[in-house]
């Protein structure tokens, strides 16, 4: 609100960020607040955007976010997709002229509240090298999809198409830790375990090498780039504007802002809702009964770690590392807010 957002939009943004922290995705929660503040200060985010549909047919649309906060543009565009699904059975919305929208799964989870299957994707500034490349061309370009259970928690698939999310490398750097081999390359294209090398080097696509399936991550990332950006006229690939202000902006533009893509599918158009949810429960149970490898109690169901984190953190609170606390103190000072910390 200090930067001009309405209270409604500010609360929406806060909900998206806190959901990330509750679900244990610390790289996309309040740890990101410093960068949003920086973006507002230099005028790169419009606090009062005119978010509008610029082209549509019955179940599809393109939305222009008017350079608004992605945490506000994303939920509104996702709502349009869900409204179309309620009317036509499915809804698909490609978005341009927006920026970082938080965790992809936030939007997929919202669809479950309306008995829909939710899809969510976004591109981001270049940090990932293409297969066999030694130069950044793609963002981490995450994909999320969620399926509701009946008695079980939902199946939530939320993954970056890079071998790891950029935020995890940032967290490692803040904590003074090395990253596993196979995550990043240095400026010469060599494998590195130093998180600092990511700034001159880059992340590998999901899978890493061709032998380990790196072509699959590269293809998935390309799909996200095209649905989010080429389709909506946002900036794709190496032309995507950076989220962090310390990153150098591309010298050329091929569109407006970055892009998102949202999908919603009305379950009732395929199957009775409760019948489908019970079938999902059956699917979950069969996979939970899989014989685990030595040292593991059970196999994971997609979304298990985040569900467990949310259950614990809702009850016990959200741990925040000292570097983020210092960011929050600085933000409070800049905006004239009161901020206190309990050890």
JSON list of N, CA and C in Angstrom, two decimals, residues 239-309:
[
{"chain": "A", "resi": 239, "resn": "UNK", "atom": "N", "xyz": [14.88, -12.33, -24.24]},
{"chain": "A", "resi": 239, "resn": "UNK", "atom": "CA", "xyz": [14.37, -10.96, -24.25]},
{"chain": "A", "resi": 239, "resn": "UNK", "atom": "C", "xyz": [13.54, -10.63, -23.01]},
{"chain": "A", "resi": 240, "resn": "UNK", "atom": "N", "xyz": [13.29, -11.62, -22.16]},
{"chain": "A", "resi": 240, "resn": "UNK", "atom": "CA", "xyz": [12.49, -11.39, -20.95]},
{"chain": "A", "resi": 240, "resn": "UNK", "atom": "C", "xyz": [13.20, -10.41, -20.03]},
{"chain": "A", "resi": 241, "resn": "UNK", "atom": "N", "xyz": [12.49, -9.37, -19.55]},
{"chain": "A", "resi": 241, "resn": "UNK", "atom": "CA", "xyz": [13.13, -8.41, -18.65]},
{"chain": "A", "resi": 241, "resn": "UNK", "atom": "C", "xyz": [13.44, -9.05, -17.30]},
{"chain": "A", "resi": 242, "resn": "UNK", "atom": "N", "xyz": [14.51, -8.63, -16.64]},
{"chain": "A", "resi": 242, "resn": "UNK", "atom": "CA", "xyz": [14.89, -9.25, -15.36]},
{"chain": "A", "resi": 242, "resn": "UNK", "atom": "C", "xyz": [13.96, -8.83, -14.24]},
{"chain": "A", "resi": 243, "resn": "UNK", "atom": "N", "xyz": [13.85, -9.70, -13.24]},
{"chain": "A", "resi": 243, "resn": "UNK", "atom": "CA", "xyz": [13.09, -9.38, -12.04]},
{"chain": "A", "resi": 243, "resn": "UNK", "atom": "C", "xyz": [13.95, -8.62, -11.05]},
{"chain": "A", "resi": 244, "resn": "UNK", "atom": "N", "xyz": [15.18, -9.07, -10.87]},
{"chain": "A", "resi": 244, "resn": "UNK", "atom": "CA", "xyz": [16.09, -8.40, -9.95]},
{"chain": "A", "resi": 244, "resn": "UNK", "atom": "C", "xyz": [16.73, -7.20, -10.64]},
{"chain": "A", "resi": 245, "resn": "UNK", "atom": "N", "xyz": [16.80, -6.08, -9.94]},
{"chain": "A", "resi": 245, "resn": "UNK", "atom": "CA", "xyz": [17.29, -4.85, -10.57]},
{"chain": "A", "resi": 245, "resn": "UNK", "atom": "C", "xyz": [18.78, -4.87, -10.85]},
{"chain": "A", "resi": 246, "resn": "UNK", "atom": "N", "xyz": [19.53, -5.79, -10.19]},
{"chain": "A", "resi": 246, "resn": "UNK", "atom": "CA", "xyz": [20.97, -5.85, -10.45]},
{"chain": "A", "resi": 246, "resn": "UNK", "atom": "C", "xyz": [21.28, -6.56, -11.77]},
{"chain": "A", "resi": 247, "resn": "UNK", "atom": "N", "xyz": [20.28, -7.27, -12.34]},
{"chain": "A", "resi": 247, "resn": "UNK", "atom": "CA", "xyz": [20.49, -7.96, -13.60]},
{"chain": "A", "resi": 247, "resn": "UNK", "atom": "C", "xyz": [20.40, -6.96, -14.76]},
{"chain": "A", "resi": 248, "resn": "UNK", "atom": "N", "xyz": [21.23, -7.15, -15.74]},
{"chain": "A", "resi": 248, "resn": "UNK", "atom": "CA", "xyz": [21.23, -6.28, -16.90]},
{"chain": "A", "resi": 248, "resn": "UNK", "atom": "C", "xyz": [20.02, -6.57, -17.78]},
{"chain": "A", "resi": 249, "resn": "UNK", "atom": "N", "xyz": [19.28, -5.52, -18.14]},
{"chain": "A", "resi": 249, "resn": "UNK", "atom": "CA", "xyz": [18.10, -5.67, -18.98]},
{"chain": "A", "resi": 249, "resn": "UNK", "atom": "C", "xyz": [18.51, -5.94, -20.42]},
{"chain": "A", "resi": 250, "resn": "UNK", "atom": "N", "xyz": [17.76, -6.76, -21.16]},
{"chain": "A", "resi": 250, "resn": "UNK", "atom": "CA", "xyz": [18.08, -7.01, -22.57]},
{"chain": "A", "resi": 250, "resn": "UNK", "atom": "C", "xyz": [18.06, -5.70, -23.37]},
{"chain": "A", "resi": 251, "resn": "UNK", "atom": "N", "xyz": [18.91, -5.62, -24.35]},
{"chain": "A", "resi": 251, "resn": "UNK", "atom": "CA", "xyz": [18.97, -4.41, -25.17]},
{"chain": "A", "resi": 251, "resn": "UNK", "atom": "C", "xyz": [17.87, -4.37, -26.21]},
{"chain": "A", "resi": 252, "resn": "UNK", "atom": "N", "xyz": [17.21, -5.49, -26.42]},
{"chain": "A", "resi": 252, "resn": "UNK", "atom": "CA", "xyz": [16.15, -5.60, -27.42]},
{"chain": "A", "resi": 252, "resn": "UNK", "atom": "C", "xyz": [14.89, -6.16, -26.78]},
{"chain": "A", "resi": 253, "resn": "UNK", "atom": "N", "xyz": [13.73, -5.74, -27.28]},
{"chain": "A", "resi": 253, "resn": "UNK", "atom": "CA", "xyz": [12.45, -6.24, -26.80]},
{"chain": "A", "resi": 253, "resn": "UNK", "atom": "C", "xyz": [11.66, -6.83, -27.96]},
{"chain": "A", "resi": 254, "resn": "UNK", "atom": "N", "xyz": [10.94, -7.91, -27.69]},
{"chain": "A", "resi": 254, "resn": "UNK", "atom": "CA", "xyz": [10.08, -8.51, -28.72]},
{"chain": "A", "resi": 254, "resn": "UNK", "atom": "C", "xyz": [8.62, -8.53, -28.26]},
{"chain": "A", "resi": 255, "resn": "UNK", "atom": "N", "xyz": [8.34, -7.85, -27.15]},
{"chain": "A", "resi": 255, "resn": "UNK", "atom": "CA", "xyz": [6.98, -7.85, -26.63]},
{"chain": "A", "resi": 255, "resn": "UNK", "atom": "C", "xyz": [6.86, -6.96, -25.41]},
{"chain": "A", "resi": 256, "resn": "UNK", "atom": "N", "xyz": [5.90, -7.27, -24.56]},
{"chain": "A", "resi": 256, "resn": "UNK", "atom": "CA", "xyz": [5.64, -6.48, -23.36]},
{"chain": "A", "resi": 256, "resn": "UNK", "atom": "C", "xyz": [5.79, -7.34, -22.11]},
{"chain": "A", "resi": 257, "resn": "UNK", "atom": "N", "xyz": [6.72, -6.94, -21.22]},
{"chain": "A", "resi": 257, "resn": "UNK", "atom": "CA", "xyz": [6.90, -7.63, -19.94]},
{"chain": "A", "resi": 257, "resn": "UNK", "atom": "C", "xyz": [7.22, -9.10, -20.12]},
{"chain": "A", "resi": 258, "resn": "UNK", "atom": "N", "xyz": [6.96, -9.88, -19.07]},
{"chain": "A", "resi": 258, "resn": "UNK", "atom": "CA", "xyz": [7.04, -11.34, -19.18]},
{"chain": "A", "resi": 258, "resn": "UNK", "atom": "C", "xyz": [5.61, -11.87, -19.33]},
{"chain": "A", "resi": 259, "resn": "UNK", "atom": "N", "xyz": [5.47, -13.19, -19.43]},
{"chain": "A", "resi": 259, "resn": "UNK", "atom": "CA", "xyz": [4.15, -13.78, -19.67]},
{"chain": "A", "resi": 259, "resn": "UNK", "atom": "C", "xyz": [3.80, -14.90, -18.72]},
{"chain": "A", "resi": 260, "resn": "UNK", "atom": "N", "xyz": [2.51, -15.12, -18.55]},
{"chain": "A", "resi": 260, "resn": "UNK", "atom": "CA", "xyz": [1.98, -16.26, -17.79]},
{"chain": "A", "resi": 260, "resn": "UNK", "atom": "C", "xyz": [1.01, -17.03, -18.68]},
{"chain": "A", "resi": 261, "resn": "UNK", "atom": "N", "xyz": [0.65, -18.23, -18.26]},
{"chain": "A", "resi": 261, "resn": "UNK", "atom": "CA", "xyz": [-0.38, -19.01, -18.94]},
{"chain": "A", "resi": 261, "resn": "UNK", "atom": "C", "xyz": [-1.17, -19.77, -17.88]},
{"chain": "A", "resi": 262, "resn": "UNK", "atom": "N", "xyz": [-2.48, -19.65, -17.93]},
{"chain": "A", "resi": 262, "resn": "UNK", "atom": "CA", "xyz": [-3.34, -20.31, -16.95]},
{"chain": "A", "resi": 262, "resn": "UNK", "atom": "C", "xyz": [-4.38, -21.17, -17.66]},
{"chain": "A", "resi": 263, "resn": "UNK", "atom": "N", "xyz": [-4.68, -22.31, -17.06]},
{"chain": "A", "resi": 263, "resn": "UNK", "atom": "CA", "xyz": [-5.72, -23.18, -17.59]},
{"chain": "A", "resi": 263, "resn": "UNK", "atom": "C", "xyz": [-6.59, -23.71, -16.47]},
{"chain": "A", "resi": 264, "resn": "UNK", "atom": "N", "xyz": [-7.86, -23.88, -16.77]},
{"chain": "A", "resi": 264, "resn": "UNK", "atom": "CA", "xyz": [-8.79, -24.48, -15.80]},
{"chain": "A", "resi": 264, "resn": "UNK", "atom": "C", "xyz": [-9.71, -25.43, -16.56]},
{"chain": "A", "resi": 265, "resn": "UNK", "atom": "N", "xyz": [-9.91, -26.61, -16.00]},
{"chain": "A", "resi": 265, "resn": "UNK", "atom": "CA", "xyz": [-10.76, -27.63, -16.62]},
{"chain": "A", "resi": 265, "resn": "UNK", "atom": "C", "xyz": [-11.83, -28.05, -15.62]},
{"chain": "A", "resi": 266, "resn": "UNK", "atom": "N", "xyz": [-13.08, -27.89, -16.01]},
{"chain": "A", "resi": 266, "resn": "UNK", "atom": "CA", "xyz": [-14.21, -28.23, -15.14]},
{"chain": "A", "resi": 266, "resn": "UNK", "atom": "C", "xyz": [-14.34, -29.76, -15.06]},
{"chain": "A", "resi": 267, "resn": "UNK", "atom": "N", "xyz": [-14.07, -30.32, -13.90]},
{"chain": "A", "resi": 267, "resn": "UNK", "atom": "CA", "xyz": [-14.08, -31.77, -13.73]},
{"chain": "A", "resi": 267, "resn": "UNK", "atom": "C", "xyz": [-15.42, -32.36, -14.12]},
{"chain": "A", "resi": 268, "resn": "UNK", "atom": "N", "xyz": [-16.50, -31.65, -13.81]},
{"chain": "A", "resi": 268, "resn": "UNK", "atom": "CA", "xyz": [-17.84, -32.16, -14.06]},
{"chain": "A", "resi": 268, "resn": "UNK", "atom": "C", "xyz": [-18.10, -32.41, -15.54]},
{"chain": "A", "resi": 269, "resn": "UNK", "atom": "N", "xyz": [-17.31, -31.79, -16.41]},
{"chain": "A", "resi": 269, "resn": "UNK", "atom": "CA", "xyz": [-17.46, -32.04, -17.84]},
{"chain": "A", "resi": 269, "resn": "UNK", "atom": "C", "xyz": [-16.87, -33.37, -18.26]},
{"chain": "A", "resi": 270, "resn": "UNK", "atom": "N", "xyz": [-16.03, -33.96, -17.41]},
{"chain": "A", "resi": 270, "resn": "UNK", "atom": "CA", "xyz": [-15.40, -35.24, -17.71]},
{"chain": "A", "resi": 270, "resn": "UNK", "atom": "C", "xyz": [-16.01, -36.39, -16.91]},
{"chain": "A", "resi": 271, "resn": "UNK", "atom": "N", "xyz": [-16.30, -36.08, -15.62]},
{"chain": "A", "resi": 271, "resn": "UNK", "atom": "CA", "xyz": [-16.71, -37.13, -14.69]},
{"chain": "A", "resi": 271, "resn": "UNK", "atom": "C", "xyz": [-17.41, -36.47, -13.51]},
{"chain": "A", "resi": 272, "resn": "UNK", "atom": "N", "xyz": [-18.30, -37.21, -12.85]},
{"chain": "A", "resi": 272, "resn": "UNK", "atom": "CA", "xyz": [-18.88, -36.71, -11.61]},
{"chain": "A", "resi": 272, "resn": "UNK", "atom": "C", "xyz": [-17.74, -36.32, -10.67]},
{"chain": "A", "resi": 273, "resn": "UNK", "atom": "N", "xyz": [-17.84, -35.14, -10.07]},
{"chain": "A", "resi": 273, "resn": "UNK", "atom": "CA", "xyz": [-16.73, -34.60, -9.30]},
{"chain": "A", "resi": 273, "resn": "UNK", "atom": "C", "xyz": [-16.29, -35.53, -8.18]},
{"chain": "A", "resi": 274, "resn": "UNK", "atom": "N", "xyz": [-17.23, -36.00, -7.37]},
{"chain": "A", "resi": 274, "resn": "UNK", "atom": "CA", "xyz": [-16.86, -36.86, -6.25]},
{"chain": "A", "resi": 274, "resn": "UNK", "atom": "C", "xyz": [-16.30, -38.21, -6.72]},
{"chain": "A", "resi": 275, "resn": "UNK", "atom": "N", "xyz": [-16.83, -38.71, -7.81]},
{"chain": "A", "resi": 275, "resn": "UNK", "atom": "CA", "xyz": [-16.30, -39.97, -8.36]},
{"chain": "A", "resi": 275, "resn": "UNK", "atom": "C", "xyz": [-14.85, -39.78, -8.77]},
{"chain": "A", "resi": 276, "resn": "UNK", "atom": "N", "xyz": [-14.55, -38.66, -9.44]},
{"chain": "A", "resi": 276, "resn": "UNK", "atom": "CA", "xyz": [-13.18, -38.39, -9.84]},
{"chain": "A", "resi": 276, "resn": "UNK", "atom": "C", "xyz": [-12.26, -38.26, -8.62]},
{"chain": "A", "resi": 277, "resn": "UNK", "atom": "N", "xyz": [-12.71, -37.52, -7.62]},
{"chain": "A", "resi": 277, "resn": "UNK", "atom": "CA", "xyz": [-11.89, -37.33, -6.42]},
{"chain": "A", "resi": 277, "resn": "UNK", "atom": "C", "xyz": [-11.61, -38.67, -5.73]},
{"chain": "A", "resi": 278, "resn": "UNK", "atom": "N", "xyz": [-12.59, -39.55, -5.69]},
{"chain": "A", "resi": 278, "resn": "UNK", "atom": "CA", "xyz": [-12.39, -40.86, -5.08]},
{"chain": "A", "resi": 278, "resn": "UNK", "atom": "C", "xyz": [-11.41, -41.71, -5.91]},
{"chain": "A", "resi": 279, "resn": "UNK", "atom": "N", "xyz": [-11.46, -41.54, -7.22]},
{"chain": "A", "resi": 279, "resn": "UNK", "atom": "CA", "xyz": [-10.52, -42.26, -8.09]},
{"chain": "A", "resi": 279, "resn": "UNK", "atom": "C", "xyz": [-9.10, -41.73, -7.89]},
{"chain": "A", "resi": 280, "resn": "UNK", "atom": "N", "xyz": [-8.99, -40.44, -7.66]},
{"chain": "A", "resi": 280, "resn": "UNK", "atom": "CA", "xyz": [-7.68, -39.87, -7.34]},
{"chain": "A", "resi": 280, "resn": "UNK", "atom": "C", "xyz": [-7.17, -40.45, -6.02]},
{"chain": "A", "resi": 281, "resn": "UNK", "atom": "N", "xyz": [-8.07, -40.56, -5.03]},
{"chain": "A", "resi": 281, "resn": "UNK", "atom": "CA", "xyz": [-7.69, -41.19, -3.76]},
{"chain": "A", "resi": 281, "resn": "UNK", "atom": "C", "xyz": [-7.17, -42.61, -3.98]},
{"chain": "A", "resi": 282, "resn": "UNK", "atom": "N", "xyz": [-7.86, -43.35, -4.86]},
{"chain": "A", "resi": 282, "resn": "UNK", "atom": "CA", "xyz": [-7.42, -44.72, -5.15]},
{"chain": "A", "resi": 282, "resn": "UNK", "atom": "C", "xyz": [-6.04, -44.71, -5.78]},
{"chain": "A", "resi": 283, "resn": "UNK", "atom": "N", "xyz": [-5.81, -43.80, -6.70]},
{"chain": "A", "resi": 283, "resn": "UNK", "atom": "CA", "xyz": [-4.49, -43.67, -7.35]},
{"chain": "A", "resi": 283, "resn": "UNK", "atom": "C", "xyz": [-3.42, -43.40, -6.29]},
{"chain": "A", "resi": 284, "resn": "UNK", "atom": "N", "xyz": [-3.72, -42.48, -5.39]},
{"chain": "A", "resi": 284, "resn": "UNK", "atom": "CA", "xyz": [-2.77, -42.14, -4.33]},
{"chain": "A", "resi": 284, "resn": "UNK", "atom": "C", "xyz": [-2.47, -43.36, -3.47]},
{"chain": "A", "resi": 285, "resn": "UNK", "atom": "N", "xyz": [-3.51, -44.10, -3.10]},
{"chain": "A", "resi": 285, "resn": "UNK", "atom": "CA", "xyz": [-3.32, -45.25, -2.22]},
{"chain": "A", "resi": 285, "resn": "UNK", "atom": "C", "xyz": [-2.45, -46.32, -2.86]},
{"chain": "A", "resi": 286, "resn": "UNK", "atom": "N", "xyz": [-2.70, -46.58, -4.15]},
{"chain": "A", "resi": 286, "resn": "UNK", "atom": "CA", "xyz": [-1.89, -47.58, -4.85]},
{"chain": "A", "resi": 286, "resn": "UNK", "atom": "C", "xyz": [-0.43, -47.19, -4.86]},
{"chain": "A", "resi": 287, "resn": "UNK", "atom": "N", "xyz": [-0.16, -45.91, -5.12]},
{"chain": "A", "resi": 287, "resn": "UNK", "atom": "CA", "xyz": [1.24, -45.47, -5.17]},
{"chain": "A", "resi": 287, "resn": "UNK", "atom": "C", "xyz": [1.86, -45.41, -3.77]},
{"chain": "A", "resi": 288, "resn": "UNK", "atom": "N", "xyz": [1.06, -45.09, -2.77]},
{"chain": "A", "resi": 288, "resn": "UNK", "atom": "CA", "xyz": [1.59, -45.10, -1.39]},
{"chain": "A", "resi": 288, "resn": "UNK", "atom": "C", "xyz": [1.98, -46.51, -0.97]},
{"chain": "A", "resi": 289, "resn": "UNK", "atom": "N", "xyz": [1.33, -47.50, -1.53]},
{"chain": "A", "resi": 289, "resn": "UNK", "atom": "CA", "xyz": [1.60, -48.89, -1.17]},
{"chain": "A", "resi": 289, "resn": "UNK", "atom": "C", "xyz": [2.79, -49.47, -1.94]},
{"chain": "A", "resi": 290, "resn": "UNK", "atom": "N", "xyz": [3.42, -48.64, -2.77]},
{"chain": "A", "resi": 290, "resn": "UNK", "atom": "CA", "xyz": [4.59, -49.09, -3.50]},
{"chain": "A", "resi": 290, "resn": "UNK", "atom": "C", "xyz": [5.72, -49.45, -2.53]},
{"chain": "A", "resi": 291, "resn": "UNK", "atom": "N", "xyz": [6.41, -50.55, -2.79]},
{"chain": "A", "resi": 291, "resn": "UNK", "atom": "CA", "xyz": [7.55, -50.92, -1.97]},
{"chain": "A", "resi": 291, "resn": "UNK", "atom": "C", "xyz": [8.62, -49.84, -2.08]},
{"chain": "A", "resi": 292, "resn": "UNK", "atom": "N", "xyz": [9.04, -49.26, -0.95]},
{"chain": "A", "resi": 292, "resn": "UNK", "atom": "CA", "xyz": [10.05, -48.19, -1.01]},
{"chain": "A", "resi": 292, "resn": "UNK", "atom": "C", "xyz": [11.47, -48.75, -1.12]},
{"chain": "A", "resi": 293, "resn": "UNK", "atom": "N", "xyz": [12.38, -47.90, -1.56]},
{"chain": "A", "resi": 293, "resn": "UNK", "atom": "CA", "xyz": [13.79, -48.28, -1.62]},
{"chain": "A", "resi": 293, "resn": "UNK", "atom": "C", "xyz": [14.35, -48.32, -0.20]},
{"chain": "A", "resi": 294, "resn": "UNK", "atom": "N", "xyz": [15.46, -49.01, 0.02]},
{"chain": "A", "resi": 294, "resn": "UNK", "atom": "CA", "xyz": [16.07, -49.06, 1.37]},
{"chain": "A", "resi": 294, "resn": "UNK", "atom": "C", "xyz": [16.35, -47.66, 1.89]},
{"chain": "A", "resi": 295, "resn": "UNK", "atom": "N", "xyz": [16.02, -47.45, 3.15]},
{"chain": "A", "resi": 295, "resn": "UNK", "atom": "CA", "xyz": [16.26, -46.15, 3.78]},
{"chain": "A", "resi": 295, "resn": "UNK", "atom": "C", "xyz": [15.10, -45.19, 3.69]},
{"chain": "A", "resi": 296, "resn": "UNK", "atom": "N", "xyz": [14.06, -45.55, 2.95]},
{"chain": "A", "resi": 296, "resn": "UNK", "atom": "CA", "xyz": [12.87, -44.70, 2.83]},
{"chain": "A", "resi": 296, "resn": "UNK", "atom": "C", "xyz": [11.64, -45.44, 3.36]},
{"chain": "A", "resi": 297, "resn": "UNK", "atom": "N", "xyz": [10.78, -44.69, 4.05]},
{"chain": "A", "resi": 297, "resn": "UNK", "atom": "CA", "xyz": [9.59, -45.32, 4.61]},
{"chain": "A", "resi": 297, "resn": "UNK", "atom": "C", "xyz": [8.49, -45.49, 3.57]},
{"chain": "A", "resi": 298, "resn": "UNK", "atom": "N", "xyz": [8.43, -44.56, 2.61]},
{"chain": "A", "resi": 298, "resn": "UNK", "atom": "CA", "xyz": [7.37, -44.63, 1.60]},
{"chain": "A", "resi": 298, "resn": "UNK", "atom": "C", "xyz": [7.76, -43.77, 0.41]},
{"chain": "A", "resi": 299, "resn": "UNK", "atom": "N", "xyz": [7.12, -44.03, -0.72]},
{"chain": "A", "resi": 299, "resn": "UNK", "atom": "CA", "xyz": [7.35, -43.19, -1.89]},
{"chain": "A", "resi": 299, "resn": "UNK", "atom": "C", "xyz": [6.59, -41.87, -1.71]},
{"chain": "A", "resi": 300, "resn": "UNK", "atom": "N", "xyz": [7.04, -40.86, -2.41]},
{"chain": "A", "resi": 300, "resn": "UNK", "atom": "CA", "xyz": [6.37, -39.55, -2.36]},
{"chain": "A", "resi": 300, "resn": "UNK", "atom": "C", "xyz": [5.23, -39.48, -3.35]},
{"chain": "A", "resi": 301, "resn": "UNK", "atom": "N", "xyz": [4.17, -38.81, -2.94]},
{"chain": "A", "resi": 301, "resn": "UNK", "atom": "CA", "xyz": [3.10, -38.41, -3.85]},
{"chain": "A", "resi": 301, "resn": "UNK", "atom": "C", "xyz": [3.36, -36.95, -4.19]},
{"chain": "A", "resi": 302, "resn": "UNK", "atom": "N", "xyz": [3.21, -36.55, -5.46]},
{"chain": "A", "resi": 302, "resn": "UNK", "atom": "CA", "xyz": [3.46, -35.14, -5.80]},
{"chain": "A", "resi": 302, "resn": "UNK", "atom": "C", "xyz": [2.67, -34.19, -4.90]},
{"chain": "A", "resi": 303, "resn": "UNK", "atom": "N", "xyz": [3.40, -33.29, -4.25]},
{"chain": "A", "resi": 303, "resn": "UNK", "atom": "CA", "xyz": [2.77, -32.33, -3.34]},
{"chain": "A", "resi": 303, "resn": "UNK", "atom": "C", "xyz": [2.95, -32.69, -1.87]},
{"chain": "A", "resi": 304, "resn": "UNK", "atom": "N", "xyz": [3.45, -33.92, -1.58]},
{"chain": "A", "resi": 304, "resn": "UNK", "atom": "CA", "xyz": [3.63, -34.34, -0.19]},
{"chain": "A", "resi": 304, "resn": "UNK", "atom": "C", "xyz": [4.51, -33.39, 0.63]},
{"chain": "A", "resi": 305, "resn": "UNK", "atom": "N", "xyz": [5.70, -33.03, 0.14]},
{"chain": "A", "resi": 305, "resn": "UNK", "atom": "CA", "xyz": [6.56, -32.17, 0.97]},
{"chain": "A", "resi": 305, "resn": "UNK", "atom": "C", "xyz": [5.91, -30.83, 1.30]},
{"chain": "A", "resi": 306, "resn": "UNK", "atom": "N", "xyz": [5.24, -30.24, 0.31]},
{"chain": "A", "resi": 306, "resn": "UNK", "atom": "CA", "xyz": [4.60, -28.95, 0.54]},
{"chain": "A", "resi": 306, "resn": "UNK", "atom": "C", "xyz": [3.40, -29.07, 1.48]},
{"chain": "A", "resi": 307, "resn": "UNK", "atom": "N", "xyz": [2.64, -30.16, 1.35]},
{"chain": "A", "resi": 307, "resn": "UNK", "atom": "CA", "xyz": [1.50, -30.37, 2.24]},
{"chain": "A", "resi": 307, "resn": "UNK", "atom": "C", "xyz": [1.97, -30.55, 3.68]},
{"chain": "A", "resi": 308, "resn": "UNK", "atom": "N", "xyz": [3.04, -31.30, 3.86]},
{"chain": "A", "resi": 308, "resn": "UNK", "atom": "CA", "xyz": [3.58, -31.53, 5.20]},
{"chain": "A", "resi": 308, "resn": "UNK", "atom": "C", "xyz": [4.12, -30.23, 5.80]},
{"chain": "A", "resi": 309, "resn": "UNK", "atom": "N", "xyz": [4.81, -29.46, 4.95]},
{"chain": "A", "resi": 309, "resn": "UNK", "atom": "CA", "xyz": [5.35, -28.18, 5.42]},
{"chain": "A", "resi": 309, "resn": "UNK", "atom": "C", "xyz": [4.22, -27.24, 5.84]}
]
